[in-house]
Amino acid sequence: MATSAARIGAPRDVRRRGFRMIAQEVSMHLGTFAVAVGGAAVFATMTVASSWAVRRITDDVIVPRFEDGSVASGTVAATLVLIVGIGIVKSAGVVVRRVWAGKTQLQVAATLRDQVADQLQAQRYRWYQARATGDLVARAGVDVDAAVEVLAPVPYSTGTILMIVISSVWLVLTDVLLGALALLLFPVLIGLNVVYQRRVNAPATEAQDRLGEVSTVVHESFDGVLVVKALGAEEQEAIRLSSKAAELRDAKIRVARLRATFEAVLDGVPALANVLLVVVGAHRVASGEASLGDITSFVYLFTLLVWPLRIIGFVLGDMPHSLAGWDRAQEILRMPRPPTPIVRPPRSADGVTRARDLHFAYDAAHPVLDGVSLTAAPGTTLAVVGPTGAGKTTLLLLLAGLLEPDAGTIEVVDEPCLVFQEPFLFADSIRGNIDVDGTASLGAVERAMDLAQVTAFLGEMPAGADTVVGERGVTLSGGQRQRVALARALVRRPRLLLLDDATSSLDPTTEARILTGLGDALSGITTIVVATRPATIALADEVLYLDNGRAVAQGLHAQLYGSVPGYRHLVEAYERDRSEL
């Protein structure tokens, strides 16, 4: 893996790619950004105008008052109107710039986050298996936030550039010598910004990478909190998180030190320049070559320009950080996008679910399925039985369309519903976890809860079906979670139900009621269930026996038990395990 600095590139390349990034982000909401830039232009123009107003009030009001003892009331009134008018217009420009700059940043963040989320959701199941969930969360979260962080000061920066151009012309026209002295400072300040940006590239990018690593560790720790506590591994997880957090802290401190040094220098240079302007200006006033108002307006304008020039520095300084987030988000967006997230197997013409000569491997050296075939007639239950690693779950994922076979064909009776052994529940109510999209009728939800035996434990819940179950259904038992997940599939009234050992946490009586009830209540439903218990196998019409990725036999349980030694030994092992419980 390339280092952070190598990935971001040389400083000149950073600026070039950074400006291109800003252009791409701005193009997402160009109208909003244009309004912000318009407000910045008004602010810039009025800032220079305010310096001119200071010159007027100094030469027309303050100096005459000291020299002559009085000033015409009309002059005072006109000067006040000028100052107030400039202040009102300038304030309006500030409000417009800030509001629309903020809107631009938030709108671009929302658009970019939606793009990343859409890209993530479009990927297929196999794609996720090779990636850390915490890192993907970071890409759509903190990386997007970092990518748009540079946008907020951009309208201000465009106004600053306009302000520099107008100021330069006004300063030189007012006094060539003082104007030249003032203008000499601009390249110095810009040079400081460039040096800072070069120095901050690597630590800013490293900090963004470390932030992604911290997000991954935190997500894994919280996601597996029960495992961590069960193993007593809290201290190890704390050490792991502390190590990653320390790396993030060190990277952030390096960035903070560079920024603090840069800001101190940027504060000191203008202060020294103002001293120089006052000294030279005093001689110019004494010789009659400049008025007191000229000097006052010069110092005033130069003081006003310091902060806007620092904004340009912030844009350049934030650019590596934002570019790091942008690159990480773009890595997701540049990945090949499948035509559809799930390629469903074609429909069967005669209603029989079939698989013919299926081959599949997660990597070429280790095939998982090797020529597996099966048939399941409409309205029947097929139990898939086999030792651990035989390919049972992979077979169901292929039938569901979550994986595509490397070779072979699949035909299904209808769009399948798959229920996993480890069900995922949302931090919602039981009813909300069953009717996820909110389109099912109340009667359909209640019927699904009855079939999945959810109704049997609702009386134990404080709010019945409206009880919020917590993240991943943490307040429910394993069997209760499986029943809710089964009800979520049944509410869709599937004609093909795939159960990946989805009743393994249920007692045999409850499991029998569910599987028998499905056959009685949902006529014509085809069920393919991964079975690891004799009671489940006994409820099936036929059994498919897998071993080492191959379909050894399919038929009645009694036939396989008598003719296939491996199947008989496996079932006997299941029975011994049950008798020892």
Coordinates of C-alpha atoms in Angstrom, one line a residue:
M1 CA 0.0 0.0 0.0
A2 CA 1.3 3.4 -0.9
T3 CA 2.0 5.9 1.9
S4 CA -0.3 8.8 2.5
A5 CA 2.1 11.4 1.1
A6 CA 2.7 9.3 -2.0
R7 CA -1.0 8.9 -2.6
I8 CA -1.7 12.6 -2.2
G9 CA 1.2 13.6 -4.4
A10 CA 3.6 16.6 -4.7
P11 CA 2.4 20.0 -3.5
R12 CA 1.9 21.4 -7.0
D13 CA -0.1 18.3 -7.9
V14 CA -2.1 18.7 -4.7
R15 CA -3.1 22.3 -5.7
R16 CA -4.0 21.2 -9.2
R17 CA -6.1 18.3 -8.1
G18 CA -7.5 20.2 -5.2
F19 CA -8.8 23.0 -7.5
R20 CA -10.2 20.4 -9.8
M21 CA -11.9 18.7 -6.8
I22 CA -13.4 22.1 -5.8
A23 CA -14.7 22.6 -9.3
Q24 CA -16.3 19.2 -9.4
E25 CA -18.0 19.8 -6.0
V26 CA -19.2 23.3 -7.0
S27 CA -20.7 22.0 -10.2
M28 CA -23.0 19.8 -8.1
H29 CA -24.8 22.9 -6.9
L30 CA -23.5 25.7 -9.1
G31 CA -26.5 28.1 -8.5
T32 CA -26.2 28.1 -4.8
F33 CA -22.4 28.6 -5.0
A34 CA -22.9 31.5 -7.5
V35 CA -25.1 33.4 -5.0
A36 CA -22.4 32.9 -2.3
V37 CA -19.8 34.3 -4.6
G38 CA -22.0 37.2 -5.4
G39 CA -22.3 38.0 -1.7
A40 CA -18.6 37.8 -1.3
A41 CA -18.1 40.2 -4.3
V42 CA -20.4 42.7 -2.6
F43 CA -18.4 42.3 0.7
A44 CA -15.1 42.8 -1.1
T45 CA -16.2 45.9 -3.0
M46 CA -17.7 47.5 0.2
T47 CA -14.5 46.6 2.1
V48 CA -12.4 48.7 -0.2
A49 CA -15.1 51.4 -0.3
S50 CA -15.0 51.5 3.5
S51 CA -11.3 52.4 3.3
W52 CA -12.2 55.2 0.9
A53 CA -14.8 56.3 3.4
V54 CA -12.2 56.4 6.2
R55 CA -10.0 58.6 4.0
R56 CA -13.0 61.0 3.4
I57 CA -13.9 61.2 7.1
T58 CA -10.3 61.8 8.1
D59 CA -9.6 64.5 5.5
D60 CA -13.1 66.1 5.4
V61 CA -14.2 65.9 9.1
I62 CA -11.5 65.0 11.6
V63 CA -8.6 67.1 10.3
P64 CA -10.7 70.2 9.6
R65 CA -12.3 69.9 13.0
F66 CA -8.8 70.0 14.6
E67 CA -7.4 72.7 12.3
D68 CA -10.4 75.0 11.8
G69 CA -12.4 74.2 15.0
S70 CA -15.6 73.4 13.1
V71 CA -17.0 71.2 10.3
A72 CA -20.1 71.9 8.2
S73 CA -23.1 69.9 9.4
G74 CA -23.9 68.8 5.9
T75 CA -20.4 67.3 5.5
V76 CA -20.8 65.4 8.7
A77 CA -24.3 64.2 7.7
A78 CA -23.1 63.1 4.3
T79 CA -20.1 61.3 5.8
L80 CA -22.3 59.4 8.3
V81 CA -24.8 58.4 5.5
L82 CA -21.8 57.2 3.5
I83 CA -20.4 55.1 6.4
V84 CA -23.8 53.7 7.4
G85 CA -24.8 52.9 3.8
I86 CA -21.5 51.1 3.1
G87 CA -21.9 49.2 6.4
I88 CA -25.4 48.0 5.6
V89 CA -24.5 46.8 2.1
K90 CA -21.4 45.2 3.4
S91 CA -23.3 43.4 6.1
A92 CA -25.9 42.2 3.6
G93 CA -23.0 40.8 1.5
V94 CA -21.7 38.9 4.5
V95 CA -25.1 37.4 5.3
V96 CA -25.6 36.2 1.8
R97 CA -22.1 34.8 1.5
R98 CA -22.2 32.9 4.8
V99 CA -25.7 31.5 4.4
W100 CA -25.3 30.4 0.8
A101 CA -21.7 29.2 1.4
G102 CA -23.0 27.0 4.2
K103 CA -25.9 25.8 2.0
T104 CA -23.4 24.9 -0.8
Q105 CA -21.3 22.9 1.6
L106 CA -24.2 21.0 3.1
Q107 CA -25.9 20.4 -0.3
V108 CA -22.6 19.1 -1.8
A109 CA -22.1 16.9 1.2
A110 CA -25.6 15.4 0.9
T111 CA -25.1 14.8 -2.8
L112 CA -21.7 13.2 -2.4
R113 CA -22.9 11.1 0.5
D114 CA -25.9 9.9 -1.5
Q115 CA -23.6 9.0 -4.4
V116 CA -21.3 7.0 -2.1
A117 CA -24.2 5.3 -0.3
D118 CA -25.9 4.4 -3.7
Q119 CA -22.6 2.9 -4.9
L120 CA -22.2 0.9 -1.7
Q121 CA -25.8 -0.3 -1.8
A122 CA -25.4 -1.3 -5.5
Q123 CA -22.6 -3.7 -4.8
R124 CA -23.3 -7.3 -4.5
Y125 CA -22.9 -9.5 -1.4
R126 CA -19.5 -10.9 -2.5
W127 CA -18.0 -7.4 -2.7
Y128 CA -18.7 -6.7 0.9
Q129 CA -17.0 -9.9 2.1
A130 CA -13.6 -8.4 1.2
R131 CA -14.0 -5.1 3.0
A132 CA -14.2 -3.8 6.5
T133 CA -17.6 -2.4 7.5
G134 CA -16.0 0.4 9.6
D135 CA -14.0 1.6 6.7
L136 CA -17.0 1.7 4.4
V137 CA -18.9 3.7 7.1
A138 CA -16.0 6.1 7.2
R139 CA -16.0 6.6 3.5
A140 CA -19.7 7.7 3.5
G141 CA -19.3 9.6 6.7
V142 CA -16.1 11.3 7.9
D143 CA -14.5 11.1 4.4
V144 CA -17.4 13.0 2.8
D145 CA -17.3 15.5 5.6
A146 CA -13.6 16.1 5.0
A147 CA -14.0 16.3 1.3
V148 CA -16.5 19.3 1.5
E149 CA -14.7 21.0 4.4
V150 CA -12.7 23.1 2.0
L151 CA -15.9 24.5 0.4
A152 CA -17.1 26.9 3.1
P153 CA -14.2 29.4 2.7
V154 CA -14.1 29.2 -1.1
P155 CA -16.6 32.0 -1.8
Y156 CA -14.8 34.2 0.8
S157 CA -11.5 33.4 -1.1
T158 CA -13.0 34.5 -4.4
G159 CA -14.1 37.7 -2.8
T160 CA -10.6 38.1 -1.4
I161 CA -9.1 37.8 -4.8
L162 CA -11.4 40.5 -6.1
M163 CA -10.6 42.6 -3.0
I164 CA -6.9 42.3 -3.7
V165 CA -7.4 43.4 -7.3
I166 CA -9.5 46.4 -6.4
S167 CA -7.3 47.4 -3.5
S168 CA -4.1 47.2 -5.6
V169 CA -5.5 49.6 -8.1
W170 CA -6.9 51.9 -5.5
L171 CA -3.6 51.9 -3.4
V172 CA -1.4 52.6 -6.4
L173 CA -3.7 55.4 -7.7
T174 CA -3.8 57.0 -4.3
D175 CA 0.0 56.9 -3.6
V176 CA 2.4 55.1 -5.8
L177 CA 5.1 54.6 -3.1
L178 CA 2.9 53.5 -0.3
G179 CA 0.8 51.4 -2.7
A180 CA 4.0 49.6 -3.9
L181 CA 5.1 48.9 -0.3
A182 CA 1.7 47.5 0.6
L183 CA 1.5 45.4 -2.5
L184 CA 4.9 43.8 -1.7
L185 CA 3.3 42.1 1.2
F186 CA 0.7 40.2 -0.9
P187 CA 3.2 37.8 -2.4
V188 CA 4.9 37.3 1.0
L189 CA 1.6 36.2 2.5
I190 CA 0.7 34.0 -0.4
G191 CA 4.2 32.5 -0.3
L192 CA 3.7 31.7 3.4
N193 CA 0.4 30.0 2.5
V194 CA 2.1 27.8 -0.2
V195 CA 4.9 26.8 2.2
Y196 CA 2.3 25.8 4.9
Q197 CA 0.3 23.8 2.4
R198 CA 3.4 21.9 1.3
R199 CA 4.3 21.1 4.9
V200 CA 0.8 20.0 6.0
N201 CA 0.2 17.6 3.1
A202 CA 1.5 14.4 4.5
P203 CA 0.3 14.8 8.2
A204 CA -3.2 15.9 7.0
T205 CA -3.5 12.9 4.8
E206 CA -2.1 10.6 7.4
A207 CA -4.6 11.9 9.9
Q208 CA -7.5 11.1 7.6
D209 CA -6.2 7.6 7.1
R210 CA -5.8 7.1 10.8
L211 CA -9.4 8.4 11.3
G212 CA -10.7 5.6 9.0
E213 CA -8.7 3.0 11.0
V214 CA -10.2 4.3 14.3
S215 CA -13.7 4.1 12.8
T216 CA -13.1 0.5 11.8
V217 CA -11.9 -0.5 15.2
V218 CA -14.7 1.3 17.0
H219 CA -17.3 -0.3 14.7
E220 CA -15.9 -3.8 15.2
S221 CA -15.7 -3.3 19.0
F222 CA -19.3 -2.1 19.3
D223 CA -20.7 -4.5 16.7
G224 CA -19.1 -7.4 18.5
V225 CA -19.7 -6.2 22.0
L226 CA -21.3 -9.4 23.2
V227 CA -18.3 -11.5 21.9
V228 CA -15.9 -9.1 23.5
K229 CA -17.6 -9.3 26.9
A230 CA -18.1 -13.0 26.7
L231 CA -14.4 -13.5 26.0
G232 CA -13.4 -11.0 28.7
A233 CA -11.5 -9.1 25.9
E234 CA -12.4 -5.6 27.0
E235 CA -8.9 -4.7 28.0
Q236 CA -7.4 -6.0 24.7
E237 CA -10.0 -4.1 22.7
A238 CA -9.3 -1.0 24.7
I239 CA -5.6 -1.4 24.0
R240 CA -6.2 -1.8 20.3
L241 CA -8.5 1.2 20.2
S242 CA -6.0 3.2 22.3
S243 CA -3.2 2.4 19.9
K244 CA -5.1 3.6 16.8
A245 CA -6.4 6.6 18.7
A246 CA -2.8 7.5 19.7
E247 CA -1.7 7.4 16.0
L248 CA -4.7 9.6 15.1
R249 CA -3.8 12.0 18.0
D250 CA -0.2 12.3 16.9
A251 CA -1.1 13.0 13.3
K252 CA -3.6 15.6 14.4
I253 CA -1.1 17.2 16.7
R254 CA 1.4 17.5 13.9
V255 CA -1.2 19.3 11.8
A256 CA -2.2 21.6 14.7
R257 CA 1.5 22.5 15.3
L258 CA 2.0 23.5 11.7
R259 CA -1.2 25.5 11.7
A260 CA -0.3 27.3 14.9
T261 CA 3.2 28.2 13.6
F262 CA 1.7 29.4 10.3
E263 CA -1.0 31.6 12.0
A264 CA 1.7 33.1 14.3
V265 CA 3.8 34.1 11.4
L266 CA 0.8 35.3 9.4
D267 CA -0.2 37.6 12.3
G268 CA 3.3 38.9 12.8
V269 CA 4.1 39.9 9.1
P270 CA 1.1 42.3 8.7
A271 CA 1.9 43.9 12.0
L272 CA 5.4 44.7 11.0
A273 CA 4.2 45.9 7.6
N274 CA 1.8 48.3 9.3
V275 CA 4.7 49.7 11.3
L276 CA 6.6 50.3 8.1
L277 CA 3.5 51.9 6.5
V278 CA 3.1 54.3 9.4
V279 CA 6.8 55.3 9.4
V280 CA 7.0 55.9 5.7
G281 CA 3.6 57.5 5.6
A282 CA 4.6 60.0 8.4
H283 CA 7.4 61.2 6.2
R284 CA 5.1 61.5 3.2
V285 CA 2.6 63.5 5.2
A286 CA 5.3 65.7 6.6
S287 CA 6.6 66.4 3.1
G288 CA 3.1 67.2 1.9
E289 CA 3.2 64.3 -0.7
A290 CA 0.3 62.5 1.0
S291 CA -2.6 63.4 3.3
L292 CA -3.3 62.1 6.7
G293 CA -6.5 60.5 5.3
D294 CA -4.3 58.6 2.7
I295 CA -2.1 57.1 5.4
T296 CA -5.1 56.3 7.7
S297 CA -7.0 54.6 4.8
F298 CA -3.9 52.6 3.8
V299 CA -3.3 51.2 7.3
Y300 CA -7.1 50.6 7.7
L301 CA -7.4 48.8 4.4
F302 CA -4.3 46.8 5.0
T303 CA -5.5 45.7 8.4
L304 CA -8.8 44.6 6.8
L305 CA -7.0 42.6 4.1
V306 CA -5.1 40.4 6.6
W307 CA -8.0 38.2 7.6
P308 CA -9.3 37.6 4.0
L309 CA -5.7 36.7 3.0
R310 CA -5.7 34.1 5.8
I311 CA -8.9 32.6 4.4
I312 CA -7.0 31.8 1.2
G313 CA -4.4 30.2 3.4
F314 CA -7.1 28.1 5.1
V315 CA -8.3 26.9 1.7
L316 CA -4.8 25.9 0.7
G317 CA -4.2 24.4 4.2
D318 CA -7.5 22.4 4.2
M319 CA -7.0 21.2 0.7
P320 CA -4.8 18.2 1.5
H321 CA -7.2 17.1 4.2
S322 CA -10.2 17.5 1.9
L323 CA -8.4 15.9 -0.9
A324 CA -7.7 12.9 1.2
G325 CA -11.4 12.5 2.1
W326 CA -12.3 13.2 -1.6
D327 CA -9.9 10.5 -2.9
R328 CA -11.2 7.9 -0.4
A329 CA -14.8 8.7 -1.5
Q330 CA -13.8 8.6 -5.1
E331 CA -12.2 5.2 -4.7
I332 CA -15.7 3.9 -3.9
L333 CA -17.4 5.8 -6.8
R334 CA -14.8 4.6 -9.3
M335 CA -15.3 1.0 -8.5
P336 CA -17.2 -1.0 -11.2
R337 CA -20.9 -0.9 -10.6
P338 CA -22.9 -4.0 -11.4
P339 CA -25.9 -3.5 -13.7
T340 CA -28.2 -4.4 -10.8
P341 CA -27.4 -5.1 -7.1
I342 CA -29.0 -8.5 -7.3
V343 CA -29.3 -10.7 -10.4
R344 CA -32.4 -12.8 -9.7
P345 CA -32.4 -16.3 -11.2
P346 CA -35.0 -16.7 -14.0
R347 CA -38.5 -18.0 -13.3
S348 CA -39.3 -21.6 -13.7
A349 CA -41.8 -22.3 -16.4
D350 CA -43.4 -25.3 -14.6
G351 CA -43.1 -24.0 -11.0
V352 CA -40.2 -26.3 -10.0
T353 CA -37.2 -24.8 -8.4
R354 CA -34.1 -26.2 -10.1
A355 CA -30.3 -25.9 -9.9
R356 CA -28.2 -27.6 -12.6
D357 CA -24.5 -28.3 -12.3
L358 CA -23.7 -25.3 -10.0
H359 CA -20.0 -24.4 -9.6
F360 CA -18.9 -21.7 -7.3
A361 CA -15.6 -20.6 -5.6
Y362 CA -14.8 -17.5 -3.5
D363 CA -11.3 -18.0 -4.8
A364 CA -10.1 -20.2 -7.7
A365 CA -8.0 -22.4 -5.5
H366 CA -10.8 -23.4 -3.1
P367 CA -14.1 -24.4 -4.9
V368 CA -17.1 -24.4 -2.6
L369 CA -19.7 -26.0 -4.9
D370 CA -18.7 -28.5 -7.5
G371 CA -21.5 -29.5 -9.9
V372 CA -24.4 -29.3 -7.4
S373 CA -27.9 -30.0 -8.8
L374 CA -31.3 -30.1 -7.0
T375 CA -35.0 -29.9 -7.7
A376 CA -37.8 -28.8 -5.4
A377 CA -41.4 -29.3 -6.5
P378 CA -44.0 -26.6 -5.7
G379 CA -45.4 -26.7 -2.2
T380 CA -42.7 -29.0 -0.9
T381 CA -40.0 -28.7 1.7
L382 CA -36.4 -29.6 0.8
A383 CA -33.9 -30.0 3.6
V384 CA -30.3 -29.4 2.8
V385 CA -28.1 -31.4 5.0
G386 CA -24.3 -31.7 5.2
P387 CA -21.3 -31.3 7.4
T388 CA -19.7 -28.0 8.2
G389 CA -18.2 -26.4 5.1
A390 CA -20.2 -28.5 2.7
G391 CA -21.5 -25.4 0.9
K392 CA -25.0 -25.3 2.3
T393 CA -25.2 -21.5 3.0
T394 CA -23.5 -20.7 -0.3
L395 CA -26.1 -22.8 -2.1
L396 CA -28.9 -20.8 -0.6
L397 CA -27.1 -17.5 -1.4
L398 CA -26.9 -18.6 -5.0
L399 CA -30.6 -19.6 -5.1
A400 CA -31.5 -16.2 -3.6
G401 CA -29.4 -14.4 -6.3
L402 CA -27.1 -12.8 -3.8
L403 CA -24.2 -14.7 -5.4
E404 CA -23.8 -15.6 -9.1
P405 CA -22.6 -19.1 -10.0
D406 CA -19.3 -19.5 -11.8
A407 CA -21.1 -22.1 -13.9
G408 CA -24.5 -23.8 -14.0
T409 CA -28.1 -22.6 -14.1
I410 CA -30.8 -21.8 -11.6
E411 CA -34.6 -21.6 -12.1
V412 CA -36.9 -20.5 -9.2
V413 CA -40.6 -20.6 -8.8
D414 CA -40.7 -16.9 -7.7
E415 CA -38.5 -14.2 -6.2
P416 CA -37.1 -15.9 -3.1
C417 CA -37.1 -14.7 0.5
L418 CA -34.0 -15.7 2.5
V419 CA -33.8 -15.9 6.2
F420 CA -30.4 -16.1 7.7
Q421 CA -29.2 -18.1 10.8
E422 CA -28.0 -14.9 12.4
P423 CA -30.8 -12.5 11.7
F424 CA -30.2 -8.8 11.6
L425 CA -32.8 -6.6 13.3
F426 CA -33.0 -2.8 13.2
A427 CA -33.2 -0.6 16.3
D428 CA -37.0 -0.4 15.7
S429 CA -40.1 -1.9 17.0
I430 CA -41.0 -5.6 16.4
R431 CA -43.7 -4.4 14.0
G432 CA -41.3 -2.1 12.2
N433 CA -38.8 -4.9 11.8
I434 CA -41.4 -7.1 10.2
D435 CA -43.0 -4.4 7.9
V436 CA -39.8 -2.8 7.0
D437 CA -41.0 -0.7 4.1
G438 CA -44.4 0.2 5.8
T439 CA -46.5 -1.2 3.0
A440 CA -48.1 -4.3 4.6
S441 CA -51.6 -4.2 6.0
L442 CA -52.2 -4.7 9.7
G443 CA -53.8 -8.0 9.0
A444 CA -50.8 -9.2 6.9
V445 CA -48.4 -8.3 9.7
E446 CA -50.5 -10.1 12.3
R447 CA -50.8 -13.2 10.1
A448 CA -47.0 -13.3 9.6
M449 CA -46.4 -13.0 13.3
D450 CA -48.8 -15.8 13.9
L451 CA -47.1 -18.1 11.4
A452 CA -43.7 -17.3 12.8
Q453 CA -44.8 -17.8 16.3
V454 CA -44.0 -14.2 17.2
T455 CA -47.4 -13.7 18.7
A456 CA -46.6 -16.3 21.3
F457 CA -44.0 -14.1 23.1
L458 CA -45.6 -10.6 22.5
G459 CA -47.3 -10.8 25.9
E460 CA -43.9 -10.8 27.5
M461 CA -43.0 -7.5 25.7
P462 CA -43.7 -4.2 27.5
A463 CA -45.4 -2.6 24.5
G464 CA -46.3 -5.8 22.5
A465 CA -45.5 -5.5 18.8
D466 CA -44.6 -1.9 19.3
T467 CA -41.7 -2.7 21.7
V468 CA -38.4 -1.3 20.4
V469 CA -35.9 -4.1 20.4
G470 CA -32.6 -2.2 20.3
E471 CA -29.8 -2.4 17.9
R472 CA -29.6 -5.8 16.2
G473 CA -32.5 -6.9 18.4
V474 CA -30.3 -7.0 21.5
T475 CA -33.2 -7.2 23.9
L476 CA -34.6 -10.3 22.3
S477 CA -33.3 -13.9 22.7
G478 CA -31.8 -15.7 19.8
G479 CA -35.0 -17.7 19.1
Q480 CA -37.1 -14.6 19.3
R481 CA -34.9 -12.8 16.8
Q482 CA -35.2 -15.7 14.4
R483 CA -38.9 -15.7 14.7
V484 CA -39.1 -11.9 13.9
A485 CA -36.8 -12.4 10.9
L486 CA -39.0 -15.2 9.7
A487 CA -42.1 -13.1 10.0
R488 CA -40.3 -10.3 8.0
A489 CA -40.0 -12.8 5.2
L490 CA -43.5 -14.3 5.5
V491 CA -45.2 -10.8 5.4
R492 CA -44.1 -10.7 1.7
R493 CA -46.0 -13.9 1.0
P494 CA -43.2 -15.6 -0.8
R495 CA -43.7 -18.7 -3.0
L496 CA -40.1 -19.7 -2.4
L497 CA -38.7 -19.5 1.2
L498 CA -35.1 -20.1 1.9
L499 CA -34.1 -20.8 5.5
D500 CA -30.4 -20.9 6.3
D501 CA -30.7 -22.9 9.6
A502 CA -33.1 -20.0 10.5
T503 CA -34.8 -22.1 13.2
S504 CA -31.7 -23.4 14.9
S505 CA -32.3 -21.4 18.1
L506 CA -35.9 -22.6 18.5
D507 CA -37.0 -25.5 20.5
P508 CA -38.2 -28.5 18.4
T509 CA -41.9 -28.0 19.3
T510 CA -41.9 -24.3 18.2
E511 CA -39.9 -25.2 15.0
A512 CA -42.4 -28.0 14.2
R513 CA -45.4 -25.6 14.7
I514 CA -43.8 -23.1 12.4
L515 CA -42.8 -25.5 9.6
T516 CA -46.1 -27.3 9.7
G517 CA -48.1 -24.1 9.9
L518 CA -46.3 -22.8 6.8
G519 CA -47.4 -25.8 4.8
D520 CA -51.0 -25.6 6.0
A521 CA -51.5 -21.8 5.8
L522 CA -49.4 -21.0 2.7
S523 CA -50.5 -23.5 0.1
G524 CA -48.0 -23.8 -2.7
I525 CA -45.0 -22.4 -0.8
T526 CA -41.7 -24.1 -1.6
T527 CA -39.3 -24.2 1.3
I528 CA -35.6 -25.0 1.1
V529 CA -34.2 -25.2 4.6
V530 CA -30.6 -25.9 5.8
A531 CA -31.2 -28.4 8.6
T532 CA -28.9 -29.5 11.4
R533 CA -31.4 -31.3 13.6
P534 CA -33.3 -34.6 13.1
A535 CA -36.6 -32.9 14.0
T536 CA -36.2 -30.4 11.1
I537 CA -35.1 -33.2 8.7
A538 CA -38.2 -35.2 9.6
L539 CA -40.5 -32.4 8.6
A540 CA -39.0 -32.2 5.1
D541 CA -40.5 -33.9 2.0
E542 CA -37.0 -34.6 0.6
V543 CA -33.4 -34.2 1.6
L544 CA -30.4 -33.0 -0.4
Y545 CA -27.2 -34.3 1.1
L546 CA -24.1 -32.2 0.4
D547 CA -20.5 -33.2 1.2
N548 CA -17.4 -31.4 0.3
G549 CA -19.2 -29.1 -2.2
R550 CA -20.9 -32.0 -4.1
A551 CA -24.5 -33.1 -4.1
V552 CA -24.1 -36.8 -3.0
A553 CA -27.8 -37.6 -3.2
Q554 CA -31.4 -36.3 -3.1
G555 CA -34.4 -38.2 -2.0
L556 CA -36.5 -39.3 1.0
H557 CA -34.9 -39.3 4.4
A558 CA -35.4 -43.0 4.8
Q559 CA -33.9 -43.8 1.5
L560 CA -30.8 -41.7 2.1
Y561 CA -30.5 -43.0 5.6
G562 CA -30.4 -46.6 4.4
S563 CA -28.2 -46.1 1.3
V564 CA -25.8 -43.2 1.9
P565 CA -23.3 -44.0 4.8
G566 CA -22.1 -40.4 5.1
Y567 CA -25.7 -39.2 5.6
R568 CA -26.5 -41.9 8.1
H569 CA -23.4 -41.1 10.2
L570 CA -24.2 -37.4 10.1
V571 CA -27.8 -37.9 11.2
E572 CA -26.7 -40.3 14.0
A573 CA -24.2 -37.7 15.1
Y574 CA -27.0 -35.1 15.3
E575 CA -29.2 -37.5 17.3
R576 CA -26.3 -38.2 19.7
D577 CA -25.8 -34.5 20.2
R578 CA -29.5 -34.0 21.0
S579 CA -29.6 -36.9 23.4
E580 CA -26.6 -35.5 25.3
L581 CA -28.2 -32.1 25.8

